[in-house]
mmCIF file of C-alpha atoms and ligand atoms in Angstrom:
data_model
loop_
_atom_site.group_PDB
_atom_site.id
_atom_site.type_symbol
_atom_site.label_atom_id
_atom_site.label_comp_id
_atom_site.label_asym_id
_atom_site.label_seq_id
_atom_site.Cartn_x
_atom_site.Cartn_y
_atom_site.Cartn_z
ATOM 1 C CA UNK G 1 35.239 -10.188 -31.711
ATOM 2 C CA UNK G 2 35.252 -13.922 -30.378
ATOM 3 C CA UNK G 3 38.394 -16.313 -30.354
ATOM 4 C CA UNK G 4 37.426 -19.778 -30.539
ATOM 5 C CA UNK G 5 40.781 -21.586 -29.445
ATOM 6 C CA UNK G 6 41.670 -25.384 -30.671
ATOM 7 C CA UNK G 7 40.380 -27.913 -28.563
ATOM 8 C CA UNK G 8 42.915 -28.549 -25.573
ATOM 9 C CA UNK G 9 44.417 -25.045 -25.665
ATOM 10 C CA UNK G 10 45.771 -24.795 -22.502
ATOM 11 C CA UNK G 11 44.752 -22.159 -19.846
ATOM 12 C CA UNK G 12 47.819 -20.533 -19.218
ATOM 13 C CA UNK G 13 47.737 -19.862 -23.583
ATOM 14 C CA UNK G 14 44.353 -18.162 -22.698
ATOM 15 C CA UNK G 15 45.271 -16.180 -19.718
ATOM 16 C CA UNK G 16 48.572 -14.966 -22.299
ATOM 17 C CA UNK G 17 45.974 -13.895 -24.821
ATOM 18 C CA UNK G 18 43.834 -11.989 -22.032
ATOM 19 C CA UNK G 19 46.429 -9.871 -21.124
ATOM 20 C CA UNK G 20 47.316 -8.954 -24.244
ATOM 21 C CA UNK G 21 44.394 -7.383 -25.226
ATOM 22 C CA UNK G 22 43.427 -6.119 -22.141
ATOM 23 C CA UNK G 23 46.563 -4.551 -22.282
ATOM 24 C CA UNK G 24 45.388 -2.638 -25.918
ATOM 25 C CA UNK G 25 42.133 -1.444 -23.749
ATOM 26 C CA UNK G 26 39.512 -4.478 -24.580
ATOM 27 C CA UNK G 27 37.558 -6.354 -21.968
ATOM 28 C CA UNK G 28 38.307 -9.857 -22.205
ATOM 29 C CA UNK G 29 35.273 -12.756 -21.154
ATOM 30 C CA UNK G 30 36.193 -15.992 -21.420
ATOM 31 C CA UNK G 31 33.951 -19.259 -21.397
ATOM 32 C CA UNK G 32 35.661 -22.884 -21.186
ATOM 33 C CA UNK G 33 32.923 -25.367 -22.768
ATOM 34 C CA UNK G 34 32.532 -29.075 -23.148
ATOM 35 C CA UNK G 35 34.218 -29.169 -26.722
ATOM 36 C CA UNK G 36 35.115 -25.272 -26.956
ATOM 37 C CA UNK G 37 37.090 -22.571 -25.121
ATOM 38 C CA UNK G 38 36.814 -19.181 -26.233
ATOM 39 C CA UNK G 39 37.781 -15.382 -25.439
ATOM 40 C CA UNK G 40 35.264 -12.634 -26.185
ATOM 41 C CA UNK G 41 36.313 -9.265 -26.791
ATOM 42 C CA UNK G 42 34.579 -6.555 -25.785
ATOM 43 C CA UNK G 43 35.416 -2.659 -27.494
ATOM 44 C CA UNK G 44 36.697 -1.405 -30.362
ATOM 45 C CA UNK G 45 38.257 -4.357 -32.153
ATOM 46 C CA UNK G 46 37.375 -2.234 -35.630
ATOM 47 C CA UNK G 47 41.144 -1.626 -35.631
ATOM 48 C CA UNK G 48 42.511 -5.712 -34.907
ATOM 49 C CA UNK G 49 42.942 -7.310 -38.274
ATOM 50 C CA UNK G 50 42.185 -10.966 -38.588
ATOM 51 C CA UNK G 51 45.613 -11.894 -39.428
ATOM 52 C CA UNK G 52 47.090 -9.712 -36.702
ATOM 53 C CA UNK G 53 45.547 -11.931 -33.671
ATOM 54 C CA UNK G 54 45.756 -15.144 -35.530
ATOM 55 C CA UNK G 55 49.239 -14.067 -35.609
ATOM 56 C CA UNK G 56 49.272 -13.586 -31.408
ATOM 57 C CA UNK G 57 48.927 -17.573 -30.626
ATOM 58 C CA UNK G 58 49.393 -20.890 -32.574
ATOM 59 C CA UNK G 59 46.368 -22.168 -30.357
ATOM 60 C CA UNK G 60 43.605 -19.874 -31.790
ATOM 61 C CA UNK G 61 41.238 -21.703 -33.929
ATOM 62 C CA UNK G 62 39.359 -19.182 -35.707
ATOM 63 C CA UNK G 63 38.222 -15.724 -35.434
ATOM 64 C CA UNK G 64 34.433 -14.310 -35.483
ATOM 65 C CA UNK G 65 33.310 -10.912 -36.031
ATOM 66 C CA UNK G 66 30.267 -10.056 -34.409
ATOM 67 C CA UNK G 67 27.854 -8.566 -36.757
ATOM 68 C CA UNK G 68 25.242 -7.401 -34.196
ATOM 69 C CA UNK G 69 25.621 -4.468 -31.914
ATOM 70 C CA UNK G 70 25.171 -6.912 -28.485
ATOM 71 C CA UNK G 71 27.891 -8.355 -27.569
ATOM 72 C CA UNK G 72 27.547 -9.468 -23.560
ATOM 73 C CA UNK G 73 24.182 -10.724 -24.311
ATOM 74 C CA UNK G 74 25.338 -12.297 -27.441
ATOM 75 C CA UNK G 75 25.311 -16.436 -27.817
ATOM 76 C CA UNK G 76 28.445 -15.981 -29.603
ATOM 77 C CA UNK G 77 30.499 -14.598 -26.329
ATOM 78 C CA UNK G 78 28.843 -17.034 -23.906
ATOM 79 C CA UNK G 79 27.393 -20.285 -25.840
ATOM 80 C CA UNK G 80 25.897 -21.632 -22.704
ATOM 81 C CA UNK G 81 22.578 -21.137 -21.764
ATOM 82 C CA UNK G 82 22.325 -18.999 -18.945
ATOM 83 C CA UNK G 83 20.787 -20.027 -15.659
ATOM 84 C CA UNK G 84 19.996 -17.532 -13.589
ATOM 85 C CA UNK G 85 19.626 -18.329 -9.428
ATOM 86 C CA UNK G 86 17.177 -16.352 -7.567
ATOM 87 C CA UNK G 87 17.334 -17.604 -3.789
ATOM 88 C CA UNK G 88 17.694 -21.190 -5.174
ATOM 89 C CA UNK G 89 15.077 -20.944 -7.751
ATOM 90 C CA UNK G 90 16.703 -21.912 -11.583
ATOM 91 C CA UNK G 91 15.779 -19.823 -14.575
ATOM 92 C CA UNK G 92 17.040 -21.024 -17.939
ATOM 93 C CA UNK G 93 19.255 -23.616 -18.995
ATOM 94 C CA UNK G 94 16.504 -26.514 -18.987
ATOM 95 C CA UNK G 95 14.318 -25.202 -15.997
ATOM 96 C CA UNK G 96 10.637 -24.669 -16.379
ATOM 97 C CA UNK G 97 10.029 -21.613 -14.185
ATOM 98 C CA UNK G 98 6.462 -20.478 -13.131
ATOM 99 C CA UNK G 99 6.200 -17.085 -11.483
ATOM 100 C CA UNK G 100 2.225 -16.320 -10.357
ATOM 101 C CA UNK G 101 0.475 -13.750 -8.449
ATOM 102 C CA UNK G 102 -1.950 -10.381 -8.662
ATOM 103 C CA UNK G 103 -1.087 -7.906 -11.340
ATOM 104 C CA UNK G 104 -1.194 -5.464 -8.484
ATOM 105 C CA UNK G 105 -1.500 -5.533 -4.392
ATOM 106 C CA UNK G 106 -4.060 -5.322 -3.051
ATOM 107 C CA UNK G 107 -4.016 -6.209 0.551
ATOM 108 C CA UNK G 108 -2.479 -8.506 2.545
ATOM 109 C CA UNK G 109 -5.302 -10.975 2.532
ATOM 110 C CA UNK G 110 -5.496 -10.606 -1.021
ATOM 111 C CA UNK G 111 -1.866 -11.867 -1.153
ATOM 112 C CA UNK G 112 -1.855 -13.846 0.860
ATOM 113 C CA UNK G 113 -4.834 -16.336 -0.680
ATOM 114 C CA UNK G 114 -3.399 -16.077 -3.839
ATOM 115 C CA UNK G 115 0.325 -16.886 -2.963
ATOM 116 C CA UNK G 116 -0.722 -19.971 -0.803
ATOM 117 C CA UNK G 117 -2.896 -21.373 -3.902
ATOM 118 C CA UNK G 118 -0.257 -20.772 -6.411
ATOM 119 C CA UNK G 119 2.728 -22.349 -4.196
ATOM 120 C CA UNK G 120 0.246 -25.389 -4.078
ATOM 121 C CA UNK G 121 -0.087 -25.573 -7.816
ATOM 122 C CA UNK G 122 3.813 -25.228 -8.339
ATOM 123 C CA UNK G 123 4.481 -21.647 -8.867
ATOM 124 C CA UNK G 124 8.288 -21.042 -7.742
ATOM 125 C CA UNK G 125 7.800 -17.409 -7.431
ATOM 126 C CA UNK G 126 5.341 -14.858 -6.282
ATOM 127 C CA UNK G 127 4.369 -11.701 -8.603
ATOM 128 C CA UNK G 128 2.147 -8.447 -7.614
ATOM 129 C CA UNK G 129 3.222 -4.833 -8.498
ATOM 130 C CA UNK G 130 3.636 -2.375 -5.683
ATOM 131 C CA UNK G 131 4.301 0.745 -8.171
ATOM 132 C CA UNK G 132 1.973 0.459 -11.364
ATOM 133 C CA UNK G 133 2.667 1.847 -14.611
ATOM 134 C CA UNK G 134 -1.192 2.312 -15.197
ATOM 135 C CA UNK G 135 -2.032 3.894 -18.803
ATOM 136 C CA UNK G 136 -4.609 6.687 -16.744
ATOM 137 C CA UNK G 137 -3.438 9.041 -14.055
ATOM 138 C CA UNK G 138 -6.931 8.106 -12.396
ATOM 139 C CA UNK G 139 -6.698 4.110 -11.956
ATOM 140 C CA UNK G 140 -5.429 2.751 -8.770
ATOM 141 C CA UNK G 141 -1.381 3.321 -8.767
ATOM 142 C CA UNK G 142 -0.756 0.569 -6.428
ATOM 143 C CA UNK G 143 -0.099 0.598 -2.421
ATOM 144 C CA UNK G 144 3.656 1.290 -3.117
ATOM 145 C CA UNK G 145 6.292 1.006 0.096
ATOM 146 C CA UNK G 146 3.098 -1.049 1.759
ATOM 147 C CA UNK G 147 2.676 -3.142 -0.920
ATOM 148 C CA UNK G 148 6.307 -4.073 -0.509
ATOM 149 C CA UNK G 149 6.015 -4.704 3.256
ATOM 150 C CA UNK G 150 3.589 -7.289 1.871
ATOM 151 C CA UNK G 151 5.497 -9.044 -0.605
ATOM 152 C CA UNK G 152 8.438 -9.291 1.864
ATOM 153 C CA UNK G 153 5.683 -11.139 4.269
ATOM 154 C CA UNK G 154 3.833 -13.292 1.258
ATOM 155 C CA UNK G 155 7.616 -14.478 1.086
ATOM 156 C CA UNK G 156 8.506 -14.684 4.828
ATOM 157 C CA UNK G 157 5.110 -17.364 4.803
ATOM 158 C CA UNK G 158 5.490 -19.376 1.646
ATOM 159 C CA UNK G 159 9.344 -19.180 1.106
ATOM 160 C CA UNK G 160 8.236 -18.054 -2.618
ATOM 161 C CA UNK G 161 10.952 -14.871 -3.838
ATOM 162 C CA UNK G 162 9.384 -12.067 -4.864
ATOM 163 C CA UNK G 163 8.878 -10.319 -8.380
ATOM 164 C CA UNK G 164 7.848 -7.059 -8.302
ATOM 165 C CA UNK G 165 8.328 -3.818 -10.917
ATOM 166 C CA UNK G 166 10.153 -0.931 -10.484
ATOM 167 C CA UNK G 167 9.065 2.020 -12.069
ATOM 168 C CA UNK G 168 11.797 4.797 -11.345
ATOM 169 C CA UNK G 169 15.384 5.062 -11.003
ATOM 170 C CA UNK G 170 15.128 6.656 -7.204
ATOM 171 C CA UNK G 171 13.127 3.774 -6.234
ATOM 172 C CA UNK G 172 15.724 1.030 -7.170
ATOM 173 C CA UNK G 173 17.277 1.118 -3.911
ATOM 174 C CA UNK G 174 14.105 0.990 -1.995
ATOM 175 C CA UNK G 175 12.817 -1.602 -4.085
ATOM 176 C CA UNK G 176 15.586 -3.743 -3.682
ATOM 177 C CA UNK G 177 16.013 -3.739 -0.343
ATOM 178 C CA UNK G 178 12.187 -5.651 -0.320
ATOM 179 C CA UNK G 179 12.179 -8.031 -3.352
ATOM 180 C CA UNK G 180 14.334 -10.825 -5.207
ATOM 181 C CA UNK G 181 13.830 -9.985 -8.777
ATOM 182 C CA UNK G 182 13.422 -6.111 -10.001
ATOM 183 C CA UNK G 183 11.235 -5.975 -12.966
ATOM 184 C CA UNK G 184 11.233 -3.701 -15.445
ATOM 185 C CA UNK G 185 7.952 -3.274 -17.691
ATOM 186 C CA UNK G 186 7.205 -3.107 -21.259
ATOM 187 C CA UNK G 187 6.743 0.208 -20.884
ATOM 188 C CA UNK G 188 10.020 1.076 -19.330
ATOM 189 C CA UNK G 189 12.488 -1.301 -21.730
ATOM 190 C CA UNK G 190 14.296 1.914 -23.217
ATOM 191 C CA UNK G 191 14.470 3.886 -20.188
ATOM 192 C CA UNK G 192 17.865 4.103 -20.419
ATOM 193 C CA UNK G 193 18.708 5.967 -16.939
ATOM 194 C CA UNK G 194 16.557 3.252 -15.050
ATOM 195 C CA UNK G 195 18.186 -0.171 -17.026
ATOM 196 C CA UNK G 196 21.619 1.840 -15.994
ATOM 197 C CA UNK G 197 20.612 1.868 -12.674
ATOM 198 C CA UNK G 198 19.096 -1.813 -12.079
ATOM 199 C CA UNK G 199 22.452 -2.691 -13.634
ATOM 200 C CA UNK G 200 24.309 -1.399 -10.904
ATOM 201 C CA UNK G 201 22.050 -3.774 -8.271
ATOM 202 C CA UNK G 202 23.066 -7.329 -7.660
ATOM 203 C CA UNK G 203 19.453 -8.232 -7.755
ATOM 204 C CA UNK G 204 18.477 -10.247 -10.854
ATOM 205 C CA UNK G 205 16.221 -8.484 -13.859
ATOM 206 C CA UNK G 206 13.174 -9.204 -14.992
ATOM 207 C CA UNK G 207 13.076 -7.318 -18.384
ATOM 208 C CA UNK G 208 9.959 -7.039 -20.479
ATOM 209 C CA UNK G 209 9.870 -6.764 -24.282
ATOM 210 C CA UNK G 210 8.303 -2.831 -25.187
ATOM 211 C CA UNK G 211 5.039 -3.362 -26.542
ATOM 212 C CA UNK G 212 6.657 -1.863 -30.046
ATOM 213 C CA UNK G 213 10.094 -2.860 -29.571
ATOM 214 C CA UNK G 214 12.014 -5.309 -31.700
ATOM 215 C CA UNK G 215 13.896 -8.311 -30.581
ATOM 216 C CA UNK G 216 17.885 -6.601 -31.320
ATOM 217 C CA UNK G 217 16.150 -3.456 -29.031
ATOM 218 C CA UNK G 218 15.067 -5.799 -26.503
ATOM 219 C CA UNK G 219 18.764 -7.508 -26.622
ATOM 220 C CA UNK G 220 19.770 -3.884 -26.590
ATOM 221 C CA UNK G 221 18.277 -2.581 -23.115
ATOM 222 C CA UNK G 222 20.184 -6.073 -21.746
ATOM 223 C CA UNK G 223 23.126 -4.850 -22.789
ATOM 224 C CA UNK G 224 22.848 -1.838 -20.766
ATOM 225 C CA UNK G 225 22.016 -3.558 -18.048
ATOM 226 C CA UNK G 226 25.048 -6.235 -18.116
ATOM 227 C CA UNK G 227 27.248 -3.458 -18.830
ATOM 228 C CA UNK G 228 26.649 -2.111 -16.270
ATOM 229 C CA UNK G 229 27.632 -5.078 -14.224
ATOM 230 C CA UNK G 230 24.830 -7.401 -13.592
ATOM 231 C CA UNK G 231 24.912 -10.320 -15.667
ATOM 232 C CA UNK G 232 21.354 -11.936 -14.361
ATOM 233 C CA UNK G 233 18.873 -10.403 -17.152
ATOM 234 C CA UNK G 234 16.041 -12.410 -17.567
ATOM 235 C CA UNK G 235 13.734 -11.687 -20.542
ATOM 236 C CA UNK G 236 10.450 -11.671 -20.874
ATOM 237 C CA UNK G 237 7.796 -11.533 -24.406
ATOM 238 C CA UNK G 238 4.669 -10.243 -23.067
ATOM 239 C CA UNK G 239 3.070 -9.344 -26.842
ATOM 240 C CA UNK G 240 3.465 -6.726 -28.984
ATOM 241 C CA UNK G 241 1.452 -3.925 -30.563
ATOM 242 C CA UNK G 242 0.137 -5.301 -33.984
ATOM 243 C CA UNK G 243 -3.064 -3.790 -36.053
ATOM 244 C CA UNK G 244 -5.221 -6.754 -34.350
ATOM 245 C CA UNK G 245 -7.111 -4.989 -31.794
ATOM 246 C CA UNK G 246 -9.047 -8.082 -30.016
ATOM 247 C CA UNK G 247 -6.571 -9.289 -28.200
ATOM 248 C CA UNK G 248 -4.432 -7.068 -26.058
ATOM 249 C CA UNK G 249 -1.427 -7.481 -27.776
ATOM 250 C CA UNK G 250 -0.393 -10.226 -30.316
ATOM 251 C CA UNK G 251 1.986 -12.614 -28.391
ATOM 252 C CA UNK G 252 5.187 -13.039 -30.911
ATOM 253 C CA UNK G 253 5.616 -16.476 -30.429
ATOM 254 C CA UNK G 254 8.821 -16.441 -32.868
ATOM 255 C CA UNK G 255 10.660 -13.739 -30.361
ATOM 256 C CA UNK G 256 11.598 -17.112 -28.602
ATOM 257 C CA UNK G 257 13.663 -19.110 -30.607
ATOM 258 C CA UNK G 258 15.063 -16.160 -32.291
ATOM 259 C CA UNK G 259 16.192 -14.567 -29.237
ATOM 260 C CA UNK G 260 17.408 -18.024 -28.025
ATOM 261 C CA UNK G 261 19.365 -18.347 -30.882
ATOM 262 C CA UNK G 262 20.764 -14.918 -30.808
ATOM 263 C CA UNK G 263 21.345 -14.538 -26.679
ATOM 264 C CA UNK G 264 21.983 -17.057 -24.002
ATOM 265 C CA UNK G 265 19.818 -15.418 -21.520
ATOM 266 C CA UNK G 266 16.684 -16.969 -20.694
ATOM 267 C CA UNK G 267 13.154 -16.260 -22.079
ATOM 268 C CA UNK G 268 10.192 -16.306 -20.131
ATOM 269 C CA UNK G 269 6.218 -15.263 -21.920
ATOM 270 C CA UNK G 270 3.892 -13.798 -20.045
ATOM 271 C CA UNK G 271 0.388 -14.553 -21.656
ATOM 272 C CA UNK G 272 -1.487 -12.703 -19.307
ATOM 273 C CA UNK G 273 -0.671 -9.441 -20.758
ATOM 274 C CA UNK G 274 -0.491 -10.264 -24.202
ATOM 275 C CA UNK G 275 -3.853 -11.994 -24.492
ATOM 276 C CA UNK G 276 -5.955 -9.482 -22.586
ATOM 277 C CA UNK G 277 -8.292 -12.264 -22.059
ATOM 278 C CA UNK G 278 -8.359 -14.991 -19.253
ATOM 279 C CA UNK G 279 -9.573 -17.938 -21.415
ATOM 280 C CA UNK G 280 -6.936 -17.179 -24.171
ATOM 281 C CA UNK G 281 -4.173 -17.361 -21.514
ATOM 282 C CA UNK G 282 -3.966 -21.532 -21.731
ATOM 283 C CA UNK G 283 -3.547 -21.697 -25.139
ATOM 284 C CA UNK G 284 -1.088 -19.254 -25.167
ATOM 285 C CA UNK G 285 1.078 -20.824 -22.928
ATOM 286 C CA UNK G 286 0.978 -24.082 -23.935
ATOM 287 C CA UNK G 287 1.828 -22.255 -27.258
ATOM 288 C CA UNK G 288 4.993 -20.702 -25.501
ATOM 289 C CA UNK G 289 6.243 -23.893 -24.072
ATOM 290 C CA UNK G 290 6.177 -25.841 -26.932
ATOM 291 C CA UNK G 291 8.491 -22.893 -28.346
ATOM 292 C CA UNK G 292 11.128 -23.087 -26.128
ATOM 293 C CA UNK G 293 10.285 -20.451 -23.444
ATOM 294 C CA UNK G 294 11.980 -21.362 -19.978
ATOM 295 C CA UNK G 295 9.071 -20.291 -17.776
ATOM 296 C CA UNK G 296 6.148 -18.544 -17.698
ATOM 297 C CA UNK G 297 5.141 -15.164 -15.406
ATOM 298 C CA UNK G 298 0.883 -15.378 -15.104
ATOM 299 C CA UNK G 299 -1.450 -13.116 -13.789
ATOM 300 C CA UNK G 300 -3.632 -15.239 -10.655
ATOM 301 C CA UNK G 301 -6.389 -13.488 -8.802
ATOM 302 C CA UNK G 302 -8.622 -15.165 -6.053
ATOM 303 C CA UNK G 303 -11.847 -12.742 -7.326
ATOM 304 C CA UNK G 304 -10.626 -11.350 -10.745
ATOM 305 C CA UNK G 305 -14.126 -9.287 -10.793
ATOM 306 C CA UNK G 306 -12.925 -7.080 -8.309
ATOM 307 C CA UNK G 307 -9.609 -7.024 -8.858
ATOM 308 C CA UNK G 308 -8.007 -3.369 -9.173
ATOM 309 C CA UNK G 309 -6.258 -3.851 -12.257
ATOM 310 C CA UNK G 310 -5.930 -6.423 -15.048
ATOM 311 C CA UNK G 311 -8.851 -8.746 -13.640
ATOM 312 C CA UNK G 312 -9.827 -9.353 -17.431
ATOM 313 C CA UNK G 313 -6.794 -11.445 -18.126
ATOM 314 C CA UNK G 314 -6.478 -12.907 -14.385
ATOM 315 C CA UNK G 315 -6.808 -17.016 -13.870
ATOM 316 C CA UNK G 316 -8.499 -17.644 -11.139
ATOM 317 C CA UNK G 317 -6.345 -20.464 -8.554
ATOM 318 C CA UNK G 318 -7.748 -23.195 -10.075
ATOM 319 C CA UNK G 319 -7.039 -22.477 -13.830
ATOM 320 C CA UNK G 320 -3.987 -21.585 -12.817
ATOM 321 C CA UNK G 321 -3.286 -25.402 -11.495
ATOM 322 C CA UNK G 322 -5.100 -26.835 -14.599
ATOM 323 C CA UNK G 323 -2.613 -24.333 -16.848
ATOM 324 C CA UNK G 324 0.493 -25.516 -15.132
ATOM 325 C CA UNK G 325 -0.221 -29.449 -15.153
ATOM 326 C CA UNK G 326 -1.140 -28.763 -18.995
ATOM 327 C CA UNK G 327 2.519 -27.213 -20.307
ATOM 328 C CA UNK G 328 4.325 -29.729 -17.809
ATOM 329 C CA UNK G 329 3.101 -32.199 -20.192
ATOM 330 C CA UNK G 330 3.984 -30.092 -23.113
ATOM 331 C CA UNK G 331 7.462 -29.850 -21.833
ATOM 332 C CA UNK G 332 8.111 -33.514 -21.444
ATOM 333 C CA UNK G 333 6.917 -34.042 -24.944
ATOM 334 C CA UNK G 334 9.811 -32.210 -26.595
ATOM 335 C CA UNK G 335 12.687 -32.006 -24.069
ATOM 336 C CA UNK G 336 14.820 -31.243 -26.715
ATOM 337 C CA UNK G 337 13.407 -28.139 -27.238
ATOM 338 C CA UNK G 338 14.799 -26.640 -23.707
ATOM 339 C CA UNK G 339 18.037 -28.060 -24.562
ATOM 340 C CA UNK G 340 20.999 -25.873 -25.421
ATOM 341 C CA UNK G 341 21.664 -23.978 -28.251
ATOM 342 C CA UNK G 342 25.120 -23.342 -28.656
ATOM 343 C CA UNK G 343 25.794 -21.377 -32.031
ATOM 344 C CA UNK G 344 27.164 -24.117 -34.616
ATOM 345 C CA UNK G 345 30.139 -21.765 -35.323
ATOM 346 C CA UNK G 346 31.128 -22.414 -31.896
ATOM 347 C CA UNK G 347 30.168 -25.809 -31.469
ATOM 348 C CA UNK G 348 31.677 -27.208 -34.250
ATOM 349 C CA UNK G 349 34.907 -26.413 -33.400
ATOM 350 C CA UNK G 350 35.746 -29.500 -30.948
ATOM 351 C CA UNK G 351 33.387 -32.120 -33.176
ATOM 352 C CA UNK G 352 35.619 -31.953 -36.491
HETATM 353 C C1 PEP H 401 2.708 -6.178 -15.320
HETATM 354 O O1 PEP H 401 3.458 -7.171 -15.326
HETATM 355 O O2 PEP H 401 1.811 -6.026 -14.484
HETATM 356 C C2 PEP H 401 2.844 -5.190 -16.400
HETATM 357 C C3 PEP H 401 2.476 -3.926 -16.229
HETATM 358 O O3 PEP H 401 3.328 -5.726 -17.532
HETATM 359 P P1 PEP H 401 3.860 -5.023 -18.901
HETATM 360 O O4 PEP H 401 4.985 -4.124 -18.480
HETATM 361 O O5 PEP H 401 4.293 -6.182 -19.726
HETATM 362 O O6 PEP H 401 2.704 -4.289 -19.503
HETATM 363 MN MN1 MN H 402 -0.943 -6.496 -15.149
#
C-alpha cells in the first residue's frame, strides 16, 4: 500500500503515521519528493481498509493499492529514479553508463590491453568473468580466484571498478572481497539461494534478465535481493529466447520503458549477448539508447579470433570507440528520454 500525503504535510505527521503501522507489524519506506511525500507499506496490508488509514491522519492525500507482487522495486514506493554509486561512478537517474571488457579472462596482458583501450574510449567500468557459466562442461570455465587477482590489478592501473559474475552462493564472499559490482547472469536470475545471498552484500548488483524470463520475474529476483537488504540492483536486458534462431537472442527492446515505468531501478542492455554477432552490436545499441536504457555493458576483445569465449559477438577497441561516440549522440538527441518517470498517480498529487 502507498500513502501519498497532501503537499506540505509536515514531517513530524509522517513520522506519527510510521509508527503506527510499524507498530501493527508493516515496514514503513518513506520518500519526500519535489511536489510529493509519501509512505510505502510493506506486508500484509490485505487486512487495512481504505477508510481505516484515511481515518489515521487529516494530512493523507490518497491511498494506492499496489496491484503487482513487487513492492521495494516498485515506482510506486520510490518515484525517483534510482542512481546507483559504484566507487563514484553514477548508474541511473540521467547517467549514461558504459561498462566494457572480455567476456572472460584471459590473462593479464589480455586485460590489461583491453581495459587501457576502453578507459580511452570512455568506458567507466571494466567487465571480464572470472567464473563462467559456459553452456558445455568442456569449454574453458574461466581462471577463477586468478582471474580476480587480475581484475583487482586492471582496476589498481586504470582506476576503472570492476564487474565481474558470480556464479555460486559460497563464492559471494570471495568474490566480493575482489570486485565492485557482483553480477548475476541470465542464467542464474531465479536462483533464489544465490539473489538471497548477494542481498546480504553491500556490494551493488548487476542482475541479468533470464533468457526466458518475463519482465514482473525479472522485477521479482530484485525483490529478493532488496529484501534482503541491498537496495543497489541494477538491471540488465541482455535478449531473450524467441523462435528466431539467427541472432543469439532477440533483444526486447520494449523491456526498457516498461520496466522503467514499472521500477525505479536502472536499466542497462547488453547487446553483446543478445545479438550473437559483432556487427549487429551498433545497431543494437543505438537502438537501446534511444529507448531509454541508462548504460550499456559490451563485450571488447583486443583479438576476438582467439578469444576463449564469446569472440563472435566481441568489438574489437576501435568499434568499441566508434559505438560509444555514436549513442552519445543519440542521447543528446532526446534528453528527455533519460529523464524521470515518476508514476502520474504520484506526481499529480502536488500539480493540482
Ligand atoms: C556474460 O555477461 O558474460 C554472460 C554470461 O551473460 P548472460 O548471463 O547474459 O548470458
Ligand atoms: Mn559472454
Amino acid at each position: 500500500m502507498v500513502i501519498v500525503m497532501k503537499p506540505g504535510a509536515p514531517q513530524s505527521e509522517m513520522e506519527k503515521l510510521s509508527k503506527k503501522f510499524e507498530s501493527m507489524g508493516l515496514s514503513v519506506h518513506p520518500t519526500i519528493g519535489e511536489n510529493y511525500s509519501i509512505l510505502g507499506l510493506v506486508g500484509d496490508t490485505q487486512l487495512l481498509t481504505e477508510s481505516e488509514v484515511a481515518a489515521s491522519s487529516s494530512y493523507i492525500d490518497r491511498i494506492i493499492r499496489v496491484q503487482h507482487p513487487f513492492k521495494l522495486a516498485s515506482r510506486l514506493f520510490h518515484p525517483e529514479d534510482s542512481v546507483i554509486d559504484v566507487e563514484g561512478v553514477k548508474i541511473g537517474g540521467g547517467n549514461l553508463t558504459f561498462i566494457a571488457g572480455p567476456c572472460a579472462v584471459e590473462s593479464r596482458d589480455q586485460v590489461f590491453a583491453i581495459a587501457e583501450q576502453v578507459k580511452a574510449s570512455g568506458a567507466h567500468m571494466l567487465r571480464g568473468g572470472a567464473y563462467k557459466p559456459r553452456t558445455s562442461p568442456y569449454s574453458f570455465q574461466g581462471l577463477q580466484e586468478e582471474g580476480l587477482q587480475i581484475l583487482k590489478e586492471a582496476k589498481e592501473k586504470t582506476g576503472m571498478p570492476i564487474v565481474t559474475e558470480i556464479i555460486t552462493p559460497d563464492l559471494v564472499e570471495l568474490v566480493a572481497d575482489y570486485v565492485d559490482v557482483l553480477q548475476v547472469g541470465a542464467r542464474n536470475m531465479q536462483n533464489f539461494s544465490l539473489l538471497r545471498t548477494v542481498g546480504q552484500t553491500n556490494k551493488p548488483i548487476l542482475l541479468k534478465r533470464g533468457m526466458s524470463a518475463t519482465i514482473e520475474e525479472l522485477i521479482m529476483a530484485a525483490e529478493y535481493i532488496m529484501s534482503e537488504g541491498n537496495p543497489n540492483v541494477i538491471l540488465c536486458e541482455r535478449g531473450i529466447r524467441t523462435f528466431e534462431t539467427y541472432t543469439r537472442n532477440t533483444l526486447d527492446i520494449s523491456a526498457i520503458p516498461a520496466i522503467k515505468e514499472l521500477c525505479h531501478l536502472p536499466v542497462i542492455v547488453d547487446p553483446s549477448h543478445a545479438a550473437g554477432r559483432w556487427h549487429m552490436v551498433e545497431p543494437l545499441a543505438k537502438a537501446a539508447i534511444a529507448a531509454g536504457a541508462d548504460g550499456l555493458i559490451v563485450e571488447v576483445h583486443h583479438k576476438p579470433d582467439e578469444a576463449l569465449s564469446d569472440g563472435a559477438q566481441s568489438l574489437k577497441p576501435e568499434k568499441f570507440n566508434r559505438l560509444i561516440s555514436a549513442v552519445r549522440q543519440i542521447a543528446a538527441i532526446d534528453e528527455d528520454v533519460h529523464h524521470r518517470h515518476v508514476p502520474a498517480q504520484v506526481r499529480d498529487n502536488g500539480l493540482r
